PDB file of C-alpha atoms and ligand atoms in Angstrom:
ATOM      1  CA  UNK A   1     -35.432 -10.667   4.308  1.00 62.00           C
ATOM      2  CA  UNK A   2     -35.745 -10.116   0.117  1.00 64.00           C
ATOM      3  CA  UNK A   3     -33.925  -6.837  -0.426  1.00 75.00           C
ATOM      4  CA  UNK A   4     -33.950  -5.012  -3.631  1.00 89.00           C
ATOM      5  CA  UNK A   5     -30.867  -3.466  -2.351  1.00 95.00           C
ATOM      6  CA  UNK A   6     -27.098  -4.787  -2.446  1.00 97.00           C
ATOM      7  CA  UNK A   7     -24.654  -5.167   0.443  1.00 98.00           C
ATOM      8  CA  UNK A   8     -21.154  -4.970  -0.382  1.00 98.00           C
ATOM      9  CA  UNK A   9     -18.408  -4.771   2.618  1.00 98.00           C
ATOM     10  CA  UNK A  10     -15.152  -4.041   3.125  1.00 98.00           C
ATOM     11  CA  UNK A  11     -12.532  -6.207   5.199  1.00 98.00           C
ATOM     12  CA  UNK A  12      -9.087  -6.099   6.372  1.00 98.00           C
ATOM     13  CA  UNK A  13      -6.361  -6.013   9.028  1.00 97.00           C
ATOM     14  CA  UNK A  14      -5.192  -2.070  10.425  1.00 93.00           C
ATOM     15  CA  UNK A  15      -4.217   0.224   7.542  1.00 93.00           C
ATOM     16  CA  UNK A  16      -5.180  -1.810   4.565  1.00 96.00           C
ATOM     17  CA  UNK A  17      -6.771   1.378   3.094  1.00 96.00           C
ATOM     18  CA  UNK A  18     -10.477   0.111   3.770  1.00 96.00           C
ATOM     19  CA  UNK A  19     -11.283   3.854   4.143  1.00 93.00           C
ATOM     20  CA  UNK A  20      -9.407   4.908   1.570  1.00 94.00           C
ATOM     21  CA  UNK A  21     -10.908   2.815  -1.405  1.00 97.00           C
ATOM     22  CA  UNK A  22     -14.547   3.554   0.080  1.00 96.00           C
ATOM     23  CA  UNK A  23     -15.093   6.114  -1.750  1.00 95.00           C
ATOM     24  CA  UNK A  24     -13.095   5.084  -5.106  1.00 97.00           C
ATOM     25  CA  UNK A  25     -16.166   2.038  -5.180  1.00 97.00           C
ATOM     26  CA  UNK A  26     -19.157   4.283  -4.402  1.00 97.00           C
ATOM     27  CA  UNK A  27     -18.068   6.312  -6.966  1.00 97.00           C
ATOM     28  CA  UNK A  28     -17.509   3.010  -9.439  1.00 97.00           C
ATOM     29  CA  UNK A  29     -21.465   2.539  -8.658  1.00 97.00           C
ATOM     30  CA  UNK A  30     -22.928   5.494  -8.756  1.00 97.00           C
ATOM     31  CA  UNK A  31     -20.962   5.899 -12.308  1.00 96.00           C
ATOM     32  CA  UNK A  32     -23.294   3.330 -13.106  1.00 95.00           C
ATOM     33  CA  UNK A  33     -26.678   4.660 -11.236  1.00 95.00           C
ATOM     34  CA  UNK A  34     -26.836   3.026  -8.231  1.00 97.00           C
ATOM     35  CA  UNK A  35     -27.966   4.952  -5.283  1.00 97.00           C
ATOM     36  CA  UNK A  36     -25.301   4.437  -2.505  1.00 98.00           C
ATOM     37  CA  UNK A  37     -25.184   4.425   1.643  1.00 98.00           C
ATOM     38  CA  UNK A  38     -21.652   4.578   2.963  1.00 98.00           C
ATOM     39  CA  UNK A  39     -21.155   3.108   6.424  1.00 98.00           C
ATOM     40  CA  UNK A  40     -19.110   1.675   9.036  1.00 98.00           C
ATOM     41  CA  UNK A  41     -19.047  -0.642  11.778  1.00 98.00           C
ATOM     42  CA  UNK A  42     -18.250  -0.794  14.636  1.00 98.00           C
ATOM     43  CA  UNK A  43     -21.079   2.707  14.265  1.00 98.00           C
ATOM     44  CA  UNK A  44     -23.100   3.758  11.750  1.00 98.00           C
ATOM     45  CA  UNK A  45     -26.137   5.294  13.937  1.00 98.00           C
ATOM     46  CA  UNK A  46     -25.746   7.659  16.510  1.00 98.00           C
ATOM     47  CA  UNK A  47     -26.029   4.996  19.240  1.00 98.00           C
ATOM     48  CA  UNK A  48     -23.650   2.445  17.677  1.00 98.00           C
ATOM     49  CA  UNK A  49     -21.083   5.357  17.307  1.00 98.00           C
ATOM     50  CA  UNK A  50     -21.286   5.626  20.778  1.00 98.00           C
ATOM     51  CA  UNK A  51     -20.717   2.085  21.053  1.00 98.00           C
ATOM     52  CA  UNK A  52     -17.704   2.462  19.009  1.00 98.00           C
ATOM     53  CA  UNK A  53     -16.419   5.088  21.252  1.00 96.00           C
ATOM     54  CA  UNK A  54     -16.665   2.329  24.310  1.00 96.00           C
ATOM     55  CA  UNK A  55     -14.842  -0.048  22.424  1.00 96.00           C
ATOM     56  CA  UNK A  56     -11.779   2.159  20.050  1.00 94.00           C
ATOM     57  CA  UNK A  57     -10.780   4.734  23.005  1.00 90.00           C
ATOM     58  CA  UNK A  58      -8.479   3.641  26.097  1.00 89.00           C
ATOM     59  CA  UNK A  59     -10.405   4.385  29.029  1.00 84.00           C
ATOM     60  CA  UNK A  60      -9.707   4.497  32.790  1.00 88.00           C
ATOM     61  CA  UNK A  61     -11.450   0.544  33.441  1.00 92.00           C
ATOM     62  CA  UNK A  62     -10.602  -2.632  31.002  1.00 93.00           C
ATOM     63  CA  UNK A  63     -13.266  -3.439  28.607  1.00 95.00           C
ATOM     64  CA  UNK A  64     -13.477  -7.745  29.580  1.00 96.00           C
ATOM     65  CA  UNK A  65     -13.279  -9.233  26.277  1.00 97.00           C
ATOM     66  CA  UNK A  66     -17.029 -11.077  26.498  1.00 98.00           C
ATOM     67  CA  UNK A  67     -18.095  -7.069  27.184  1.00 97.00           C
ATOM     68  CA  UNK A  68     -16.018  -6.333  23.465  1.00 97.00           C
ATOM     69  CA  UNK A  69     -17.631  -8.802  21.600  1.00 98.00           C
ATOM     70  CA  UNK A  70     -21.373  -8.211  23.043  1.00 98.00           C
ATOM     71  CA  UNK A  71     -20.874  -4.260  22.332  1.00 98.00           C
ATOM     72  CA  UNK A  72     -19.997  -5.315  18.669  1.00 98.00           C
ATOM     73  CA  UNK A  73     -23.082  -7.326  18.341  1.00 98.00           C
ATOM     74  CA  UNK A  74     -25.327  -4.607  20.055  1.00 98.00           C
ATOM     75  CA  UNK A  75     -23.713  -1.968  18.051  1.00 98.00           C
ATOM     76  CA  UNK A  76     -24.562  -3.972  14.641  1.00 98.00           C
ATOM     77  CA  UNK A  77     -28.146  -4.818  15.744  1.00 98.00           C
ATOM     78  CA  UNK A  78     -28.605  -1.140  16.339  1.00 98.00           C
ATOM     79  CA  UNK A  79     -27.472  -0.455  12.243  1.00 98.00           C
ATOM     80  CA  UNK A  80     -29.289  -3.078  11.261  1.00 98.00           C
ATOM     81  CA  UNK A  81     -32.522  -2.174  12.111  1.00 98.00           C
ATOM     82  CA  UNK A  82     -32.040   2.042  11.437  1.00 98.00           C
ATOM     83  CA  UNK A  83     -29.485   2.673   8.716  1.00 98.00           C
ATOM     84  CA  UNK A  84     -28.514  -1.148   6.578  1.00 98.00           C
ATOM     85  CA  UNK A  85     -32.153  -3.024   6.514  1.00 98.00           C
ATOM     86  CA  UNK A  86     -34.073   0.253   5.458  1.00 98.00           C
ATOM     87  CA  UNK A  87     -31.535   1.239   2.872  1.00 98.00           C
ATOM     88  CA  UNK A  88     -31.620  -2.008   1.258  1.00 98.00           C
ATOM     89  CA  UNK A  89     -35.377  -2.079   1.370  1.00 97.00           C
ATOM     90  CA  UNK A  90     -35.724   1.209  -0.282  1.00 97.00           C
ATOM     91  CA  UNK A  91     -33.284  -0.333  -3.106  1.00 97.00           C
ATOM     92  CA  UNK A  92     -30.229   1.489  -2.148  1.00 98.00           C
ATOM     93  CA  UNK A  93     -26.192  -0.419  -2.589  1.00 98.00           C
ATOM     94  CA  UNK A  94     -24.944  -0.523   1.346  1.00 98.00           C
ATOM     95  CA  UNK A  95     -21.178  -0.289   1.462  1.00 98.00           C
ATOM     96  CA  UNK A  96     -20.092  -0.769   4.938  1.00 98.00           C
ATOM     97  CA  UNK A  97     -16.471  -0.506   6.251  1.00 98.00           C
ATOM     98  CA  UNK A  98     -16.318  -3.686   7.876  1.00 98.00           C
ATOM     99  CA  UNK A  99     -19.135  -5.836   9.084  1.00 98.00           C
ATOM    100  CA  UNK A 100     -19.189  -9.885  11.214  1.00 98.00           C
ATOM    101  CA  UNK A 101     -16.371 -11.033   9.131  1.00 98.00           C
ATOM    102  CA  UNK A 102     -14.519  -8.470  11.328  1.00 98.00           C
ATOM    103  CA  UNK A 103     -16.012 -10.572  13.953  1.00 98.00           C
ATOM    104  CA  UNK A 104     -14.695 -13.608  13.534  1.00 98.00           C
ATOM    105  CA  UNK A 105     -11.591 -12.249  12.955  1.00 98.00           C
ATOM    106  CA  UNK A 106     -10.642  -9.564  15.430  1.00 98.00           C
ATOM    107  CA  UNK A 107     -12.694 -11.964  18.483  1.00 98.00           C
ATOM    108  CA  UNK A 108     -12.665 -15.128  17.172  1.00 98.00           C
ATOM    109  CA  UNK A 109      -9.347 -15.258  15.663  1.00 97.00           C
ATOM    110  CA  UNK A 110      -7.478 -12.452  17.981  1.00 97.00           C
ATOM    111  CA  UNK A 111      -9.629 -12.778  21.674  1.00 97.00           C
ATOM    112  CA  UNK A 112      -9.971 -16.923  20.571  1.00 96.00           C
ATOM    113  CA  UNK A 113     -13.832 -17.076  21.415  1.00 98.00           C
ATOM    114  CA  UNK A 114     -15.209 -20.098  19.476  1.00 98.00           C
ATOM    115  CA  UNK A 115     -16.639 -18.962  16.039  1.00 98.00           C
ATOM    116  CA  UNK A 116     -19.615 -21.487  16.945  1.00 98.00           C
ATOM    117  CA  UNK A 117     -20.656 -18.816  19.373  1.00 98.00           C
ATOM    118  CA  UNK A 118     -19.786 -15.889  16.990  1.00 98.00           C
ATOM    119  CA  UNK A 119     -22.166 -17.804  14.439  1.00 98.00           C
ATOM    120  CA  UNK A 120     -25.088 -18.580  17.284  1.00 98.00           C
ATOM    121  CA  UNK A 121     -25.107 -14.421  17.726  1.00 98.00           C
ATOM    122  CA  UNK A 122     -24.722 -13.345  14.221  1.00 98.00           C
ATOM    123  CA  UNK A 123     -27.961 -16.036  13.549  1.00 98.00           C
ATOM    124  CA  UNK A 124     -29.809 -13.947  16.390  1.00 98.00           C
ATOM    125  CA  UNK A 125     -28.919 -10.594  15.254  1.00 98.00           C
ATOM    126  CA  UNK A 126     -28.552 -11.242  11.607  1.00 98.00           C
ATOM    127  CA  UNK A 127     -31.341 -13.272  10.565  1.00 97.00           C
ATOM    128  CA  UNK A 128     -29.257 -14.997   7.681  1.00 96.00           C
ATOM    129  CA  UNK A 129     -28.470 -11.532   6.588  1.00 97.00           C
ATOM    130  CA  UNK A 130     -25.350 -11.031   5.191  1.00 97.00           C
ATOM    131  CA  UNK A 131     -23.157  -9.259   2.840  1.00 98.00           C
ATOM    132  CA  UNK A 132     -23.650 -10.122  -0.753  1.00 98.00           C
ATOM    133  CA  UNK A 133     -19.967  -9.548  -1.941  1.00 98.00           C
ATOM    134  CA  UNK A 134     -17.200  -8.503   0.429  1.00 98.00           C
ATOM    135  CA  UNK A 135     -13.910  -7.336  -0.862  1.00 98.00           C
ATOM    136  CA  UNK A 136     -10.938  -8.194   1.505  1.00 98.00           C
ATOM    137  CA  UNK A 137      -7.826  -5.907   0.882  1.00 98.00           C
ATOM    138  CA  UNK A 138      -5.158  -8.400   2.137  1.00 98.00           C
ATOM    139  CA  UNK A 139      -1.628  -6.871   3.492  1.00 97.00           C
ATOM    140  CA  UNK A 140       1.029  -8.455   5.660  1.00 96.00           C
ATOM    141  CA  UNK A 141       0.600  -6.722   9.476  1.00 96.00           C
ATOM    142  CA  UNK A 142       3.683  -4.863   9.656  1.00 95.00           C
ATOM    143  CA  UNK A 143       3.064  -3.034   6.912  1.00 95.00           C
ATOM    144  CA  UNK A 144      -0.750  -2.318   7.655  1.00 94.00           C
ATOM    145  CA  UNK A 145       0.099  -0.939  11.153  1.00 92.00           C
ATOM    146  CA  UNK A 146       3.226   1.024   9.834  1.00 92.00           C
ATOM    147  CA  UNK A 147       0.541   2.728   7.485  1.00 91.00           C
ATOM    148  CA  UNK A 148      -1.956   3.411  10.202  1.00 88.00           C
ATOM    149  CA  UNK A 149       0.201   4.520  12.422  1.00 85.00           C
ATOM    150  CA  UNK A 150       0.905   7.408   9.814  1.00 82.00           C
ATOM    151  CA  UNK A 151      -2.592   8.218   9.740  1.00 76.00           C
ATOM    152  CA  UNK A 152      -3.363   8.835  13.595  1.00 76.00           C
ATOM    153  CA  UNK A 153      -2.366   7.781  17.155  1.00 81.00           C
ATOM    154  CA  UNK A 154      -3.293   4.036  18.080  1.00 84.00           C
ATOM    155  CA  UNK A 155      -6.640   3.396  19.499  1.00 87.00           C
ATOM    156  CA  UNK A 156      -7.455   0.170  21.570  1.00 90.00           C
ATOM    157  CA  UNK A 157      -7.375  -2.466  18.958  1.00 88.00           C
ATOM    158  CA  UNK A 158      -4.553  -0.992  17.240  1.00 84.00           C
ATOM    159  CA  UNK A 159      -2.127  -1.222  20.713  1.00 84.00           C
ATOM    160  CA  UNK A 160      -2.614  -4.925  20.442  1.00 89.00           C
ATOM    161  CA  UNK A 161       0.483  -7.278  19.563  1.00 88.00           C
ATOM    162  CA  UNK A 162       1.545  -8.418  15.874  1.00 92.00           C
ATOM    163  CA  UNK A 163       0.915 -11.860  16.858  1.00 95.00           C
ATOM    164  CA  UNK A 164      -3.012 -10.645  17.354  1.00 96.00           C
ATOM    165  CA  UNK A 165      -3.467  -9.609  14.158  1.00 96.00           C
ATOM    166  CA  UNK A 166      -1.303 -12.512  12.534  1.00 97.00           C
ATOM    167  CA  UNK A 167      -4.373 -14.393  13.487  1.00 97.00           C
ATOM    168  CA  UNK A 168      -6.807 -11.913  12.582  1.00 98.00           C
ATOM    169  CA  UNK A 169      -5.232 -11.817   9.056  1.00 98.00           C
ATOM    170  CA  UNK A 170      -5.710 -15.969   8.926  1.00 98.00           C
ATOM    171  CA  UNK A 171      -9.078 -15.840   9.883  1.00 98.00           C
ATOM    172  CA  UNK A 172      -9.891 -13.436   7.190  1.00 98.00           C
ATOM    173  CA  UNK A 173      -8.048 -15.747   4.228  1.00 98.00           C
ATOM    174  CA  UNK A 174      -9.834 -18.440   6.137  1.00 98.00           C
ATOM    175  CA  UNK A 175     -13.010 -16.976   5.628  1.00 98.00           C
ATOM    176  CA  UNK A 176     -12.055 -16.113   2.238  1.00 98.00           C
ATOM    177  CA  UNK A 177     -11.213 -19.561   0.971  1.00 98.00           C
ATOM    178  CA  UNK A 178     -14.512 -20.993   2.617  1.00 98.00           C
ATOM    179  CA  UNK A 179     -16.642 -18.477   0.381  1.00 98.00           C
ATOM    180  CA  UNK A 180     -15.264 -17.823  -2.257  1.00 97.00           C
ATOM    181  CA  UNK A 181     -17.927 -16.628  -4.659  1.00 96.00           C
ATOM    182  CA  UNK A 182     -18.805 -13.966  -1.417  1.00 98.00           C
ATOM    183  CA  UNK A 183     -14.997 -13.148  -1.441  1.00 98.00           C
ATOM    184  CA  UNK A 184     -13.175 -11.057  -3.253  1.00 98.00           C
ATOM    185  CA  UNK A 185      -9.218 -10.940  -2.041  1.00 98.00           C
ATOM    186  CA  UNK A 186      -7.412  -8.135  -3.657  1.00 98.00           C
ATOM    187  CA  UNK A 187      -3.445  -7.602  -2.763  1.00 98.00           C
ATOM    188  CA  UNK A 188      -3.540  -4.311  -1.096  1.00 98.00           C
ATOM    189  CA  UNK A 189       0.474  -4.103  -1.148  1.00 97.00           C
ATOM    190  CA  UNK A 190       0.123  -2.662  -4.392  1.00 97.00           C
ATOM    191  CA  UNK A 191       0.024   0.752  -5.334  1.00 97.00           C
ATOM    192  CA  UNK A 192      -3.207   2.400  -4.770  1.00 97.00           C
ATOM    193  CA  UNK A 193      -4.050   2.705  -8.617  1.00 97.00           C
ATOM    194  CA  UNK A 194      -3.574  -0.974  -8.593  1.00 98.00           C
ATOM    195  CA  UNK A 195      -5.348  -1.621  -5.823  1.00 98.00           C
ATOM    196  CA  UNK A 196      -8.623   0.399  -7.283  1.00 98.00           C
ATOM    197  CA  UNK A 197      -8.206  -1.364 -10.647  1.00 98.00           C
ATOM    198  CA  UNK A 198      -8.334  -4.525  -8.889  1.00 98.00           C
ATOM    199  CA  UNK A 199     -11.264  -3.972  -6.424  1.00 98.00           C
ATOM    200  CA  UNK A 200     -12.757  -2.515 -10.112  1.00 97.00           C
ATOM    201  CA  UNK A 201     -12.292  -5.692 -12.177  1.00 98.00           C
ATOM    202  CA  UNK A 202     -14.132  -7.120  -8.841  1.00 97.00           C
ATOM    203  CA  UNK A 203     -17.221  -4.493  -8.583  1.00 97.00           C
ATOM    204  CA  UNK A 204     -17.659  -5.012 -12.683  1.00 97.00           C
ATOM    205  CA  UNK A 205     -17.930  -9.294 -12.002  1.00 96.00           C
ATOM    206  CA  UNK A 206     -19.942  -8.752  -9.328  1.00 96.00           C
ATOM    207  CA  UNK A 207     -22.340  -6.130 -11.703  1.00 95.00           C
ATOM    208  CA  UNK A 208     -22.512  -8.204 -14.560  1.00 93.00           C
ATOM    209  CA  UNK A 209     -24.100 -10.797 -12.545  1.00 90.00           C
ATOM    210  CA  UNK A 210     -27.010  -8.842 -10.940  1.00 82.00           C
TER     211      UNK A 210
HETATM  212  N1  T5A B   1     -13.478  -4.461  15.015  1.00 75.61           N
HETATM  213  C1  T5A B   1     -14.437  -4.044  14.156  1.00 75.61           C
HETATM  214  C2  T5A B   1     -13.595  -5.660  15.712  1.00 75.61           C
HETATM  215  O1  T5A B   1     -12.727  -6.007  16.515  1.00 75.61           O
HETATM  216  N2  T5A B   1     -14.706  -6.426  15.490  1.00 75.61           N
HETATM  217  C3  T5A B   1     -15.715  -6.047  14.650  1.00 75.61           C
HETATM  218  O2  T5A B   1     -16.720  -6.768  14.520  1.00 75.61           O
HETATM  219  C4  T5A B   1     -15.564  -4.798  13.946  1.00 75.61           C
HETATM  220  C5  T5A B   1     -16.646  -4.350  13.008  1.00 75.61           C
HETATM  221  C6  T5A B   1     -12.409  -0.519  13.905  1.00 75.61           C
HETATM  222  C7  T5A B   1     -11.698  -1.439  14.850  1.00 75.61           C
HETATM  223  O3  T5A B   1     -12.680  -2.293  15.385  1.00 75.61           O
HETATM  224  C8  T5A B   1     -12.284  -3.624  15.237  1.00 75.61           C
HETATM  225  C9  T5A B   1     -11.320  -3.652  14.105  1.00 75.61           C
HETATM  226  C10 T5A B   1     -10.676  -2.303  14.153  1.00 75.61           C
HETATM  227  O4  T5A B   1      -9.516  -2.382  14.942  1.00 75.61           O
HETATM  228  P1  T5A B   1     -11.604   0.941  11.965  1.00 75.61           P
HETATM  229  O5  T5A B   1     -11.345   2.376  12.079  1.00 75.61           O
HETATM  230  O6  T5A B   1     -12.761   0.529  11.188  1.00 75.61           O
HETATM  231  O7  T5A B   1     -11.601   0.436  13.457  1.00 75.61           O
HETATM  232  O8  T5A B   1     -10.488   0.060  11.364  1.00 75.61           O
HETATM  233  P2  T5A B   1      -9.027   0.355  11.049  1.00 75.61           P
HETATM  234  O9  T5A B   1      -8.493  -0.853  10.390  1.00 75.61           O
HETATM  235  O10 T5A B   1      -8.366   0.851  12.289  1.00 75.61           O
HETATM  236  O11 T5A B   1      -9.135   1.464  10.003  1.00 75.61           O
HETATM  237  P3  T5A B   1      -7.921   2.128   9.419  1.00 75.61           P
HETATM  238  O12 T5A B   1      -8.454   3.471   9.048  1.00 75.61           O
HETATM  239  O13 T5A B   1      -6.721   2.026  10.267  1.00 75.61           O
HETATM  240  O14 T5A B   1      -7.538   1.273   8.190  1.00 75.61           O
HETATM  241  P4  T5A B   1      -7.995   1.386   6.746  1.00 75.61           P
HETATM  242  O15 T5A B   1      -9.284   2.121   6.648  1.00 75.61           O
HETATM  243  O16 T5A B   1      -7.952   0.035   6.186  1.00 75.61           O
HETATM  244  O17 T5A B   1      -6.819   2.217   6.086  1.00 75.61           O
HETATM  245  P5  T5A B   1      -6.838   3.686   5.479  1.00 75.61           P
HETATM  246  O18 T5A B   1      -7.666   3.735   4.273  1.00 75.61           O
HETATM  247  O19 T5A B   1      -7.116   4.658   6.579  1.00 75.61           O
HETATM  248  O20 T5A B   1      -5.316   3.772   5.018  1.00 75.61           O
HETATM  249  C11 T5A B   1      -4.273   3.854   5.955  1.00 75.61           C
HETATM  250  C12 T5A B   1      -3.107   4.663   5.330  1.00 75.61           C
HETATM  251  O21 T5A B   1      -2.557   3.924   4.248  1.00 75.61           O
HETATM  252  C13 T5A B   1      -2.547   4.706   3.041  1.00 75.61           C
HETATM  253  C14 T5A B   1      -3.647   5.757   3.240  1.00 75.61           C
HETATM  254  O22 T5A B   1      -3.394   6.893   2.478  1.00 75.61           O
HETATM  255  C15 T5A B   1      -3.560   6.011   4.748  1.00 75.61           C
HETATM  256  O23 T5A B   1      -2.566   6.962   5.018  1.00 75.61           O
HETATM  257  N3  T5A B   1      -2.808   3.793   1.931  1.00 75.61           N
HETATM  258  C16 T5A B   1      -1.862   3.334   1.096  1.00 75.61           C
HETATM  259  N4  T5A B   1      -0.532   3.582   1.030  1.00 75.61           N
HETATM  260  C17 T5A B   1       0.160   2.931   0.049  1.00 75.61           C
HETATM  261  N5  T5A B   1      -0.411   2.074  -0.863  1.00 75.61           N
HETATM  262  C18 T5A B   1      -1.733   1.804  -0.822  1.00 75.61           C
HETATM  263  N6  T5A B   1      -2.259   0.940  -1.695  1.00 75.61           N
HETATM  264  C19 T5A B   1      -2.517   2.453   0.180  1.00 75.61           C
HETATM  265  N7  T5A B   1      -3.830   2.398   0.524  1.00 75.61           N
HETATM  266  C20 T5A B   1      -3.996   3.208   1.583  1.00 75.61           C
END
C-alpha cells in the first residue's frame, strides 16, 4: 500500500506513560501542520473496542491463550481497514498506542507462541504494513506496574507475574536492536520533561527525513 500518510507507534511494558506522552507528540506535529489520528490498540473502532473489552476485563470463563492472540489479530484487522489505512490514505500522521510489536512481545515473548507464527498472521493481516517509526519508552517492570497501579485497578494483562513482563520487556529491546532505524528507545525512568524532550529530539530526526 503507498500511503501519503505516516504511522508512528508507541511501545512499552505497563505504566511506561505511553498514554501520557500521546498527546505531548500529536501536539509536536500538529505544531508543525500535520493533520493527526490518535489511536489505540488493542481498539480503535467500535468493534475492536469491543474486542478489547474481551481481552483487558476478568470475566467469569478463561480466555485460552490461542483465543488472546487471534482476538488481537481480529481486533487490528478491524482498524486497519476503518480507522489506520483510510487515514493514511487521506494523508493524515496515525499515532497509535501500541500496535504488532505489542504482539510479539506480550504473546510471543510473555504466552511463548513462536514469533514465526506471529509473523505468518501479521503478513495476512498486515500486508507488509507497518509502522514507519515507533518510539519505545523503556522502564524496568517494577517500576512500570508500581506506576499503573496508581492510575487504576489491574485489568487482565496487568494481574500477570513480573517474570511475564521481564520477557515482554526483552522482546521489545529485541525488537529494538533488530530495527533500529524503525526504533526509537527513549529511557522513560526519567522525568517526564525529559522524557518529552527525548521522544522530541526523536519526532524532529524522524521529520527532517520525510
Ligand atoms: N496487548 C496489546 C497485548 O498483549 N498484545 C497486543 O498486541 C496489544 C496491542 C493494553 C494491554 O493489551 C496488551 C498489552 C496491555 O497489557 P493498554 O491500556 O494499552 O492495555 O496498555 P497499558 O500498558 O496497560 O497502558 P497504561 O495506561 O498502563 O500504560 P501507559 O499508557 O504506558 O502509562 P500512562 O501514560 O498511563 O502512565 C502511567 C502513570 O505513570 C505516570 C502517569 O502520570 C500515570 O500516572 N507517568 C510518569 N511518572 C513519572 N515519570 C514519568 N516520566 C512518567 N510518565 C508517566
Amino acid at each position: 500500500m503507498t500511503k501519503p500518510g505516516k504511522f508512528i507507534s508507541l511501545e512499552g511494558v505497563e505504566g511506561v506513560g505511553k498514554t501520557t506522552n500521546l498527546e505531548y507528540i500529536a501536539d509536536h506535529l500538529k505544531s508543525v501542520g500535520k493533520k493527526i489520528v490518535i489511536t489505540r490498540e488493542p481498539g480503535g473502532t467500535p468493534i475492536a473496542e469491543k474486542i478489547r473489552g474481551l481481552l483487558l476485563d476478568h470475566g467469569d470463563e478463561v480466555l485460552c491463550k490461542e483465543s488472546e492472540l487471534l482476538l488481537m489479530f481480529a481486533a487490528r484487522a478491524q482498524h486497519l481497514d476503518t480507522v489506520i489505512k483510510p487515514a493514511l490514505q487521506a494523508g493524515h500522521w496515525v499515532l497509535c498506542d501500541r500496535f504488532t510489536d505489542a504482539t510479539y512481545a506480550y504473546q510471543g515473548g510473555g504466552r511463548d507462541f513462536l514469533m514465526q507464527d506471529i509473523a505468518w498472521m501479521e503478513g495476512f493481516v498486515q500486508k507488509g504494513l507497518k509502522p514507519d517509526k515507533t518510539i519505545l519508552l523503556d522502564l524496568d517492570v517494577e517500576t512500570g506496574l508500581k506506576r499503573a497501579s496508581k492510575r487504576s485497578e489491574p485489568d487482565r494483562f496487568e494481574s500477570e507475574k513480573k517474570v511475564f513482563f521481564e520477557k515482554v520487556r526483552q522482546v521489545y529491546l529485541n525488537r529494538a536492536e533488530a530495527e533500529p532505524d524503525r526504533f526509537s528507545v527513549v529511557d522513560a525512568s526519567l522525568s517526564l520533561s525529559q522524557v518529552q524532550e527525548a521522544i522530541k529530539i526523536q519526532l524532529d530526526d524522524f521529520l527532517s527525513k520525510e
